[in-house]
């Protein structure tokens, strides 16, 4: 019962809000360039679907790219940390510095270095930086959380570093890694969009650029349409990782909620 | 099997010793004592997981035997099936794969879990998990089995069944068992010999050979009760 309710209740709420919005806009005759009604936005989505969907695809592609690079690098770095305390002590603070630096602030620098002709690379780099830290921190935590008795068990059978890493630490850290990824995928999208904004028009034509463009033309309906696609992308990506998490961890649920 | 000579273990302070003791081959020895007396430390020293600060540990034929360790929690790897959990020791020591599987299956059925090979730990009860843990500890067929309060988290009925199964395994496999427990009755019921440790730094304050004339129904006998009382009195004087 609650299963369905958790799905139906927010959907109904959302619908009611939409109807209310539609009604308010029509009743007060709010001009299109201030606040379009849901029906206008839907219409704009259909009329502009070519632009919008190709832009959404570009944003999605960079997001997934950035997420993959960030996750792989972060996992590798966390593994490296687990092998050498010295490396961890030396590099972790640098990772933290990257994490606390607002991406908008370094965007111009990266753009200059990469070159304005390669704005897509700059966006990729920026999104990667933003998405990097949660996976690093969570993987690191996961590897450190391995129970002492399990380590002793491996010692008893003379396990080497490699066996310990592959047969104990990495599998143990898996739920942690996936938790990090769930945060990270959202950040990749945010990072991509922010970087697209900073990179501005020209070579990049992701959703952020559509939003700027529509704003400049006071095509608020299209702006909203782009925004909605962005939200849908975000939800889709989150669900994707949640689904992967569910499949990977379905057999060992007690440890997936440590 | 195992000899401790003037063993002392200290971290910042002494936590154990000096202890000198000789554990006979194929014996079943229980260790009881107050919390913090160093019982777990004793087992870790015996297994070589930690090194003594001073003293000598000797094994039969001067060769460290293969051994199994059973912890208070079953400590299974949740991402592995029962079979793969039991396989782990053989995998880590790089034994032949098909022989390993054969041995593992044998031990899984020995501990009464035949048919559960492909189950994951979260699909098992506490007692079943402990059985897997015992199978894992035995699969190398080593000669020494160390158990650190293995059944204390289980309910009474399950615990009793596991105790009897452990006795059976001990008898049929010619192994030496070191068994740490908080329960005096459990120690007297299971073992041939009970060591009592003082509060920390633990030394052995009583070394009692259990007088057990009959196996079945031992718990009801006067002998059983008087030995339990004797050990309980010693522990009480230690201030538990
Ligand atoms: N790695 C360690 N570093 C410092 N002190 C330790 C360490 N391991 C154990 N100790 C100390 O050694 C003492 C004995 O610990 P041990 O775990 O052997 O006791 P125990 O008899 O098994 O207790 P319990 O019945 O609670 O399990 C304790 O005071 C403990 O704090
Ligand atoms: Mg202990």
Short mmCIF file of N, CA, C and O in Angstrom, two decimals, chain A residues 64-190:
data_model
loop_
_atom_site.label_atom_id
_atom_site.label_comp_id
_atom_site.label_asym_id
_atom_site.label_seq_id
_atom_site.Cartn_x
_atom_site.Cartn_y
_atom_site.Cartn_z
N UNK A 64 27.96 12.50 -17.78
CA UNK A 64 28.34 11.10 -17.60
C UNK A 64 29.84 10.91 -17.74
O UNK A 64 30.46 10.14 -16.99
N UNK A 65 30.42 11.64 -18.67
CA UNK A 65 31.87 11.59 -18.85
C UNK A 65 32.58 12.04 -17.57
O UNK A 65 33.46 11.36 -17.06
N UNK A 66 32.17 13.21 -17.10
CA UNK A 66 32.81 13.78 -15.91
C UNK A 66 32.64 12.83 -14.73
O UNK A 66 33.59 12.56 -13.97
N UNK A 67 31.43 12.27 -14.60
CA UNK A 67 31.16 11.35 -13.51
C UNK A 67 32.05 10.12 -13.60
O UNK A 67 32.64 9.67 -12.59
N UNK A 68 32.20 9.57 -14.79
CA UNK A 68 33.02 8.36 -14.93
C UNK A 68 34.47 8.65 -14.60
O UNK A 68 35.12 7.87 -13.89
N UNK A 69 34.97 9.76 -15.14
CA UNK A 69 36.37 10.09 -14.89
C UNK A 69 36.58 10.34 -13.40
O UNK A 69 37.50 9.80 -12.78
N UNK A 70 35.69 11.15 -12.82
CA UNK A 70 35.83 11.51 -11.41
C UNK A 70 35.78 10.26 -10.53
O UNK A 70 36.62 10.07 -9.65
N UNK A 71 34.80 9.38 -10.79
CA UNK A 71 34.66 8.19 -9.96
C UNK A 71 35.89 7.29 -10.08
O UNK A 71 36.42 6.83 -9.07
N UNK A 72 36.34 7.05 -11.31
CA UNK A 72 37.48 6.15 -11.47
C UNK A 72 38.71 6.71 -10.78
O UNK A 72 39.40 6.00 -10.04
N UNK A 73 38.97 8.00 -11.03
CA UNK A 73 40.16 8.60 -10.41
C UNK A 73 40.04 8.59 -8.89
O UNK A 73 41.01 8.28 -8.19
N UNK A 74 38.86 8.90 -8.40
CA UNK A 74 38.67 8.96 -6.95
C UNK A 74 38.88 7.59 -6.31
O UNK A 74 39.53 7.46 -5.27
N UNK A 75 38.35 6.54 -6.95
CA UNK A 75 38.51 5.19 -6.40
C UNK A 75 39.98 4.79 -6.43
O UNK A 75 40.52 4.27 -5.46
N UNK A 76 40.63 5.08 -7.55
CA UNK A 76 42.06 4.76 -7.65
C UNK A 76 42.86 5.49 -6.58
O UNK A 76 43.73 4.89 -5.92
N UNK A 77 42.55 6.76 -6.40
CA UNK A 77 43.30 7.54 -5.41
C UNK A 77 43.05 7.00 -4.00
O UNK A 77 43.98 6.87 -3.19
N UNK A 78 41.80 6.64 -3.71
CA UNK A 78 41.48 6.10 -2.39
C UNK A 78 42.23 4.79 -2.16
O UNK A 78 42.71 4.51 -1.05
N UNK A 79 42.34 3.98 -3.21
CA UNK A 79 43.09 2.73 -3.09
C UNK A 79 44.56 3.02 -2.81
O UNK A 79 45.18 2.40 -1.95
N UNK A 80 45.07 4.02 -3.52
CA UNK A 80 46.45 4.43 -3.30
C UNK A 80 46.64 4.88 -1.84
O UNK A 80 47.62 4.51 -1.18
N UNK A 81 45.68 5.65 -1.35
CA UNK A 81 45.72 6.10 0.05
C UNK A 81 45.80 4.90 0.99
O UNK A 81 46.53 4.92 1.98
N UNK A 82 45.01 3.86 0.68
CA UNK A 82 44.96 2.71 1.59
C UNK A 82 46.29 1.97 1.60
O UNK A 82 46.60 1.23 2.52
N UNK A 83 47.09 2.15 0.55
CA UNK A 83 48.36 1.44 0.47
C UNK A 83 49.50 2.22 1.11
O UNK A 83 50.50 1.65 1.51
N UNK A 84 49.35 3.52 1.18
CA UNK A 84 50.42 4.32 1.75
C UNK A 84 49.88 5.49 2.55
O UNK A 84 49.23 6.38 2.02
N UNK A 85 50.14 5.40 3.83
CA UNK A 85 49.69 6.47 4.73
C UNK A 85 50.35 7.80 4.35
O UNK A 85 49.73 8.85 4.44
N UNK A 86 51.60 7.72 3.88
CA UNK A 86 52.33 8.93 3.53
C UNK A 86 51.65 9.65 2.36
O UNK A 86 51.45 10.87 2.39
N UNK A 87 51.27 8.87 1.36
CA UNK A 87 50.58 9.45 0.20
C UNK A 87 49.27 10.07 0.65
O UNK A 87 48.91 11.18 0.24
N UNK A 88 48.56 9.36 1.53
CA UNK A 88 47.28 9.89 2.00
C UNK A 88 47.48 11.23 2.71
O UNK A 88 46.80 12.21 2.42
N UNK A 89 48.45 11.24 3.64
CA UNK A 89 48.71 12.48 4.39
C UNK A 89 49.11 13.62 3.47
O UNK A 89 48.74 14.77 3.69
N UNK A 90 49.84 13.29 2.41
CA UNK A 90 50.32 14.34 1.52
C UNK A 90 49.22 14.86 0.60
O UNK A 90 49.13 16.06 0.34
N UNK A 91 48.40 13.95 0.08
CA UNK A 91 47.47 14.35 -0.97
C UNK A 91 46.06 14.73 -0.49
O UNK A 91 45.38 15.51 -1.13
N UNK A 92 45.65 14.16 0.62
CA UNK A 92 44.27 14.39 1.04
C UNK A 92 43.96 15.88 1.22
O UNK A 92 42.93 16.35 0.76
N UNK A 93 44.85 16.61 1.88
CA UNK A 93 44.57 18.05 2.06
C UNK A 93 44.40 18.78 0.72
O UNK A 93 43.55 19.67 0.61
N UNK A 94 45.15 18.35 -0.28
CA UNK A 94 45.03 19.00 -1.59
C UNK A 94 43.65 18.72 -2.17
O UNK A 94 42.99 19.62 -2.73
N UNK A 95 43.20 17.47 -1.99
CA UNK A 95 41.86 17.12 -2.47
C UNK A 95 40.80 17.98 -1.76
O UNK A 95 39.84 18.43 -2.37
N UNK A 96 41.02 18.19 -0.48
CA UNK A 96 40.07 19.02 0.28
C UNK A 96 40.07 20.45 -0.24
O UNK A 96 39.02 21.07 -0.39
N UNK A 97 41.25 20.96 -0.56
CA UNK A 97 41.34 22.33 -1.09
C UNK A 97 40.53 22.46 -2.38
O UNK A 97 39.75 23.40 -2.57
N UNK A 98 40.67 21.46 -3.26
CA UNK A 98 39.88 21.46 -4.49
C UNK A 98 38.39 21.45 -4.18
O UNK A 98 37.60 22.13 -4.81
N UNK A 99 38.05 20.65 -3.17
CA UNK A 99 36.64 20.48 -2.80
C UNK A 99 36.02 21.78 -2.32
O UNK A 99 34.90 22.10 -2.65
N UNK A 100 36.78 22.54 -1.51
CA UNK A 100 36.20 23.75 -0.93
C UNK A 100 36.29 24.96 -1.85
O UNK A 100 35.66 25.98 -1.59
N UNK A 101 37.07 24.85 -2.93
CA UNK A 101 37.15 25.98 -3.86
C UNK A 101 35.91 26.00 -4.75
O UNK A 101 35.62 25.01 -5.41
N UNK A 102 35.18 27.11 -4.79
CA UNK A 102 33.98 27.16 -5.65
C UNK A 102 34.40 27.03 -7.11
O UNK A 102 35.33 27.71 -7.54
N UNK A 103 33.71 26.17 -7.82
CA UNK A 103 34.11 25.87 -9.18
C UNK A 103 34.01 27.11 -10.07
O UNK A 103 34.81 27.30 -10.98
N UNK A 104 33.03 27.98 -9.77
CA UNK A 104 32.87 29.19 -10.58
C UNK A 104 34.14 30.02 -10.55
O UNK A 104 34.53 30.63 -11.53
N UNK A 105 34.79 30.00 -9.39
CA UNK A 105 35.96 30.85 -9.21
C UNK A 105 37.15 30.41 -10.04
O UNK A 105 37.97 31.23 -10.46
N UNK A 106 37.26 29.08 -10.28
CA UNK A 106 38.41 28.65 -11.07
C UNK A 106 38.07 28.44 -12.53
O UNK A 106 38.94 28.20 -13.36
N UNK A 107 36.77 28.57 -12.85
CA UNK A 107 36.34 28.30 -14.22
C UNK A 107 37.08 29.18 -15.26
O UNK A 107 37.58 28.65 -16.25
N UNK A 108 37.19 30.49 -15.02
CA UNK A 108 37.85 31.32 -16.02
C UNK A 108 39.29 30.87 -16.28
O UNK A 108 39.74 30.83 -17.44
N UNK A 109 39.95 30.49 -15.20
CA UNK A 109 41.34 30.03 -15.32
C UNK A 109 41.43 28.80 -16.21
O UNK A 109 42.26 28.73 -17.13
N UNK A 110 40.59 27.83 -15.91
CA UNK A 110 40.60 26.59 -16.68
C UNK A 110 40.29 26.89 -18.15
O UNK A 110 40.92 26.36 -19.07
N UNK A 111 39.32 27.79 -18.36
CA UNK A 111 38.96 28.17 -19.74
C UNK A 111 40.15 28.74 -20.48
O UNK A 111 40.40 28.41 -21.64
N UNK A 112 40.88 29.59 -19.79
CA UNK A 112 42.05 30.22 -20.43
C UNK A 112 43.09 29.16 -20.76
O UNK A 112 43.63 29.11 -21.86
N UNK A 113 43.34 28.27 -19.80
CA UNK A 113 44.37 27.24 -20.01
C UNK A 113 44.00 26.29 -21.14
O UNK A 113 44.82 25.93 -21.95
N UNK A 114 42.74 25.87 -21.14
CA UNK A 114 42.33 24.89 -22.13
C UNK A 114 42.10 25.56 -23.49
O UNK A 114 42.24 24.94 -24.54
N UNK A 115 41.76 26.84 -23.43
CA UNK A 115 41.49 27.58 -24.67
C UNK A 115 40.00 27.67 -24.91
O UNK A 115 39.28 26.69 -24.72
N UNK A 116 39.54 28.85 -25.32
CA UNK A 116 38.10 29.05 -25.49
C UNK A 116 37.52 28.19 -26.62
O UNK A 116 36.33 27.93 -26.64
N UNK A 117 38.39 27.76 -27.53
CA UNK A 117 37.91 26.89 -28.60
C UNK A 117 37.53 25.52 -28.07
O UNK A 117 36.77 24.79 -28.67
N UNK A 118 38.14 25.17 -26.94
CA UNK A 118 37.88 23.85 -26.37
C UNK A 118 37.01 23.94 -25.13
O UNK A 118 37.24 23.24 -24.15
N UNK A 119 36.00 24.77 -25.19
CA UNK A 119 35.16 24.99 -24.00
C UNK A 119 34.63 23.68 -23.43
O UNK A 119 34.52 23.52 -22.22
N UNK A 120 34.33 22.72 -24.32
CA UNK A 120 33.80 21.45 -23.83
C UNK A 120 34.77 20.75 -22.90
O UNK A 120 34.36 20.15 -21.90
N UNK A 121 36.05 20.82 -23.22
CA UNK A 121 37.04 20.21 -22.34
C UNK A 121 37.08 20.92 -20.99
O UNK A 121 37.19 20.28 -19.94
N UNK A 122 37.01 22.23 -21.06
CA UNK A 122 37.03 23.01 -19.82
C UNK A 122 35.84 22.61 -18.95
O UNK A 122 35.98 22.39 -17.74
N UNK A 123 34.68 22.48 -19.58
CA UNK A 123 33.48 22.08 -18.84
C UNK A 123 33.67 20.71 -18.22
O UNK A 123 33.36 20.47 -17.05
N UNK A 124 34.22 19.80 -19.03
CA UNK A 124 34.47 18.44 -18.54
C UNK A 124 35.40 18.46 -17.32
O UNK A 124 35.13 17.81 -16.31
N UNK A 125 36.46 19.23 -17.42
CA UNK A 125 37.42 19.30 -16.31
C UNK A 125 36.75 19.85 -15.06
O UNK A 125 36.89 19.29 -13.97
N UNK A 126 36.00 20.93 -15.24
CA UNK A 126 35.35 21.55 -14.08
C UNK A 126 34.35 20.60 -13.42
O UNK A 126 34.32 20.45 -12.20
N UNK A 127 33.53 19.95 -14.24
CA UNK A 127 32.54 19.03 -13.70
C UNK A 127 33.22 17.87 -12.98
O UNK A 127 32.75 17.39 -11.94
N UNK A 128 34.34 17.43 -13.54
CA UNK A 128 35.08 16.34 -12.91
C UNK A 128 35.58 16.75 -11.53
O UNK A 128 35.47 15.98 -10.57
N UNK A 129 36.12 17.96 -11.46
CA UNK A 129 36.61 18.45 -10.16
C UNK A 129 35.49 18.47 -9.13
O UNK A 129 35.66 18.02 -8.00
N UNK A 130 34.33 18.93 -9.57
CA UNK A 130 33.20 19.03 -8.63
C UNK A 130 32.74 17.65 -8.16
O UNK A 130 32.38 17.45 -7.00
N UNK A 131 32.78 16.67 -9.09
CA UNK A 131 32.21 15.36 -8.77
C UNK A 131 33.18 14.46 -8.02
O UNK A 131 32.80 13.42 -7.48
N UNK A 132 34.42 14.85 -7.97
CA UNK A 132 35.50 13.99 -7.50
C UNK A 132 35.42 13.64 -6.02
O UNK A 132 35.52 12.47 -5.62
N UNK A 133 35.23 14.62 -5.19
CA UNK A 133 35.46 14.45 -3.76
C UNK A 133 34.55 13.45 -3.03
O UNK A 133 35.04 12.66 -2.23
N UNK A 134 33.24 13.46 -3.29
CA UNK A 134 32.38 12.52 -2.55
C UNK A 134 32.80 11.07 -2.72
O UNK A 134 32.78 10.29 -1.77
N UNK A 135 33.19 10.70 -3.94
CA UNK A 135 33.60 9.31 -4.16
C UNK A 135 34.92 9.04 -3.42
O UNK A 135 35.08 8.00 -2.78
N UNK A 136 35.83 10.00 -3.50
CA UNK A 136 37.10 9.83 -2.79
C UNK A 136 36.87 9.65 -1.29
O UNK A 136 37.35 8.69 -0.68
N UNK A 137 36.11 10.56 -0.71
CA UNK A 137 35.90 10.53 0.74
C UNK A 137 35.19 9.24 1.17
O UNK A 137 35.56 8.61 2.16
N UNK A 138 34.16 8.85 0.41
CA UNK A 138 33.41 7.65 0.79
C UNK A 138 34.19 6.36 0.59
O UNK A 138 34.10 5.45 1.41
N UNK A 139 34.93 6.28 -0.51
CA UNK A 139 35.74 5.09 -0.72
C UNK A 139 36.79 4.96 0.37
O UNK A 139 37.01 3.89 0.94
N UNK A 140 37.40 6.08 0.68
CA UNK A 140 38.40 6.12 1.74
C UNK A 140 37.80 5.64 3.06
O UNK A 140 38.36 4.78 3.75
N UNK A 141 36.63 6.17 3.37
CA UNK A 141 35.93 5.76 4.60
C UNK A 141 35.61 4.27 4.58
O UNK A 141 35.81 3.56 5.56
N UNK A 142 35.12 3.80 3.43
CA UNK A 142 34.74 2.39 3.30
C UNK A 142 35.92 1.47 3.56
O UNK A 142 35.83 0.51 4.31
N UNK A 143 37.05 1.79 2.94
CA UNK A 143 38.24 0.96 3.11
C UNK A 143 38.69 0.97 4.56
O UNK A 143 39.11 -0.05 5.11
N UNK A 144 38.55 2.14 5.21
CA UNK A 144 38.97 2.23 6.61
C UNK A 144 38.01 1.53 7.56
O UNK A 144 38.36 1.24 8.69
N UNK A 145 36.77 1.32 7.10
CA UNK A 145 35.76 0.75 7.99
C UNK A 145 35.84 -0.76 8.12
O UNK A 145 35.06 -1.36 8.84
N UNK A 146 36.74 -1.39 7.36
CA UNK A 146 36.84 -2.85 7.44
C UNK A 146 37.15 -3.24 8.88
O UNK A 146 38.09 -2.75 9.50
N UNK A 147 36.30 -4.11 9.38
CA UNK A 147 36.36 -4.57 10.75
C UNK A 147 37.70 -5.27 11.06
O UNK A 147 38.24 -6.00 10.26
N UNK A 148 38.21 -4.98 12.24
CA UNK A 148 39.54 -5.46 12.63
C UNK A 148 39.63 -6.99 12.60
O UNK A 148 40.64 -7.56 12.17
N UNK A 149 38.54 -7.66 13.01
CA UNK A 149 38.56 -9.13 13.01
C UNK A 149 38.71 -9.69 11.60
O UNK A 149 39.34 -10.73 11.40
N UNK A 150 38.12 -9.01 10.63
CA UNK A 150 38.26 -9.48 9.25
C UNK A 150 39.71 -9.33 8.79
O UNK A 150 40.25 -10.20 8.12
N UNK A 151 40.33 -8.23 9.18
CA UNK A 151 41.75 -8.07 8.87
C UNK A 151 42.57 -9.19 9.51
O UNK A 151 43.47 -9.76 8.89
N UNK A 152 42.22 -9.52 10.76
CA UNK A 152 42.95 -10.58 11.45
C UNK A 152 42.76 -11.92 10.75
O UNK A 152 43.71 -12.71 10.62
N UNK A 153 41.54 -12.15 10.29
CA UNK A 153 41.26 -13.39 9.57
C UNK A 153 42.18 -13.51 8.35
O UNK A 153 42.77 -14.56 8.10
N UNK A 154 42.31 -12.41 7.62
CA UNK A 154 43.17 -12.42 6.44
C UNK A 154 44.64 -12.61 6.84
O UNK A 154 45.38 -13.28 6.14
N UNK A 155 45.03 -11.99 7.96
CA UNK A 155 46.41 -12.16 8.41
C UNK A 155 46.69 -13.62 8.77
O UNK A 155 47.76 -14.15 8.47
N UNK A 156 45.70 -14.24 9.41
CA UNK A 156 45.86 -15.63 9.84
C UNK A 156 46.23 -16.52 8.66
O UNK A 156 47.02 -17.46 8.81
N UNK A 157 45.65 -16.23 7.49
CA UNK A 157 45.95 -17.06 6.32
C UNK A 157 47.03 -16.44 5.46
O UNK A 157 47.16 -16.78 4.28
N UNK A 158 47.77 -15.52 6.04
CA UNK A 158 48.93 -14.96 5.35
C UNK A 158 48.59 -14.18 4.10
O UNK A 158 49.38 -14.17 3.15
N UNK A 159 47.43 -13.54 4.08
CA UNK A 159 47.04 -12.80 2.88
C UNK A 159 48.00 -11.65 2.62
O UNK A 159 48.43 -10.96 3.54
N UNK A 160 48.34 -11.46 1.34
CA UNK A 160 49.20 -10.33 0.97
C UNK A 160 48.37 -9.08 0.75
O UNK A 160 47.14 -9.13 0.81
N UNK A 161 49.06 -7.98 0.51
CA UNK A 161 48.39 -6.70 0.28
C UNK A 161 47.35 -6.76 -0.81
O UNK A 161 46.26 -6.24 -0.70
N UNK A 162 47.75 -7.42 -1.90
CA UNK A 162 46.88 -7.45 -3.06
C UNK A 162 45.61 -8.25 -2.77
O UNK A 162 44.50 -7.82 -3.07
N UNK A 163 45.80 -9.43 -2.14
CA UNK A 163 44.63 -10.24 -1.78
C UNK A 163 43.71 -9.48 -0.83
O UNK A 163 42.49 -9.50 -0.96
N UNK A 164 44.33 -8.81 0.13
CA UNK A 164 43.56 -8.05 1.11
C UNK A 164 42.75 -6.95 0.42
O UNK A 164 41.59 -6.73 0.72
N UNK A 165 43.39 -6.30 -0.52
CA UNK A 165 42.72 -5.20 -1.23
C UNK A 165 41.56 -5.72 -2.06
O UNK A 165 40.44 -5.22 -1.98
N UNK A 166 41.83 -6.75 -2.85
CA UNK A 166 40.85 -7.21 -3.82
C UNK A 166 39.75 -8.06 -3.19
O UNK A 166 38.59 -7.99 -3.57
N UNK A 167 40.12 -8.86 -2.19
CA UNK A 167 39.13 -9.78 -1.62
C UNK A 167 38.47 -9.24 -0.37
O UNK A 167 37.51 -9.81 0.12
N UNK A 168 39.02 -8.16 0.19
CA UNK A 168 38.43 -7.64 1.43
C UNK A 168 38.07 -6.15 1.33
O UNK A 168 36.91 -5.78 1.42
N UNK A 169 39.09 -5.32 1.11
CA UNK A 169 38.85 -3.89 1.24
C UNK A 169 37.91 -3.33 0.18
O UNK A 169 36.98 -2.58 0.50
N UNK A 170 38.15 -3.68 -1.07
CA UNK A 170 37.32 -3.12 -2.13
C UNK A 170 35.87 -3.61 -2.03
O UNK A 170 34.94 -2.79 -2.04
N UNK A 171 35.65 -4.93 -1.91
CA UNK A 171 34.25 -5.35 -1.77
C UNK A 171 33.59 -4.75 -0.54
O UNK A 171 32.42 -4.36 -0.59
N UNK A 172 34.33 -4.64 0.54
CA UNK A 172 33.75 -4.07 1.75
C UNK A 172 33.34 -2.61 1.51
O UNK A 172 32.34 -2.14 2.04
N UNK A 173 34.17 -1.91 0.74
CA UNK A 173 33.93 -0.48 0.52
C UNK A 173 32.83 -0.22 -0.51
O UNK A 173 32.37 0.92 -0.65
N UNK A 174 32.41 -1.26 -1.20
CA UNK A 174 31.47 -1.07 -2.31
C UNK A 174 30.21 -0.27 -1.95
O UNK A 174 29.85 0.68 -2.66
N UNK A 175 29.53 -0.60 -0.85
CA UNK A 175 28.34 0.20 -0.50
C UNK A 175 28.70 1.67 -0.27
O UNK A 175 27.93 2.56 -0.64
N UNK A 176 29.85 1.91 0.29
CA UNK A 176 30.30 3.28 0.54
C UNK A 176 30.56 3.98 -0.79
O UNK A 176 30.20 5.14 -0.98
N UNK A 177 31.21 3.27 -1.70
CA UNK A 177 31.52 3.85 -3.01
C UNK A 177 30.24 4.27 -3.71
O UNK A 177 30.13 5.36 -4.26
N UNK A 178 29.23 3.39 -3.64
CA UNK A 178 27.97 3.70 -4.32
C UNK A 178 27.26 4.89 -3.67
O UNK A 178 26.65 5.70 -4.37
N UNK A 179 27.36 5.00 -2.36
CA UNK A 179 26.80 6.18 -1.69
C UNK A 179 27.47 7.44 -2.20
O UNK A 179 26.82 8.44 -2.51
N UNK A 180 28.80 7.39 -2.31
CA UNK A 180 29.54 8.53 -2.84
C UNK A 180 29.11 8.85 -4.26
O UNK A 180 28.94 10.01 -4.63
N UNK A 181 28.89 7.80 -5.04
CA UNK A 181 28.50 8.00 -6.44
C UNK A 181 27.14 8.68 -6.55
O UNK A 181 26.91 9.46 -7.48
N UNK A 182 26.23 8.35 -5.63
CA UNK A 182 24.91 8.97 -5.69
C UNK A 182 25.00 10.48 -5.50
O UNK A 182 24.29 11.24 -6.14
N UNK A 183 25.88 10.91 -4.60
CA UNK A 183 26.09 12.34 -4.42
C UNK A 183 26.81 12.90 -5.64
O UNK A 183 26.48 13.97 -6.14
N UNK A 184 27.78 12.15 -6.10
CA UNK A 184 28.67 12.62 -7.15
C UNK A 184 27.96 12.82 -8.49
O UNK A 184 28.26 13.75 -9.22
N UNK A 185 27.00 11.95 -8.79
CA UNK A 185 26.34 12.08 -10.09
C UNK A 185 25.55 13.39 -10.16
O UNK A 185 25.55 14.08 -11.18
N UNK A 186 24.91 13.76 -9.04
CA UNK A 186 24.19 15.03 -9.00
C UNK A 186 25.15 16.20 -9.14
O UNK A 186 24.89 17.15 -9.87
N UNK A 187 26.30 16.07 -8.46
CA UNK A 187 27.29 17.14 -8.54
C UNK A 187 27.87 17.27 -9.94
O UNK A 187 28.19 18.37 -10.39
N UNK A 188 28.01 16.14 -10.64
CA UNK A 188 28.52 16.21 -12.01
C UNK A 188 27.59 17.07 -12.86
O UNK A 188 28.04 17.89 -13.65
N UNK A 189 26.30 16.83 -12.69
CA UNK A 189 25.33 17.60 -13.47
C UNK A 189 25.40 19.08 -13.11
O UNK A 189 25.48 19.95 -13.98
N UNK A 190 25.42 19.35 -11.81
CA UNK A 190 25.52 20.74 -11.37
C UNK A 190 26.81 21.37 -11.90
O UNK A 190 26.80 22.48 -12.45
#
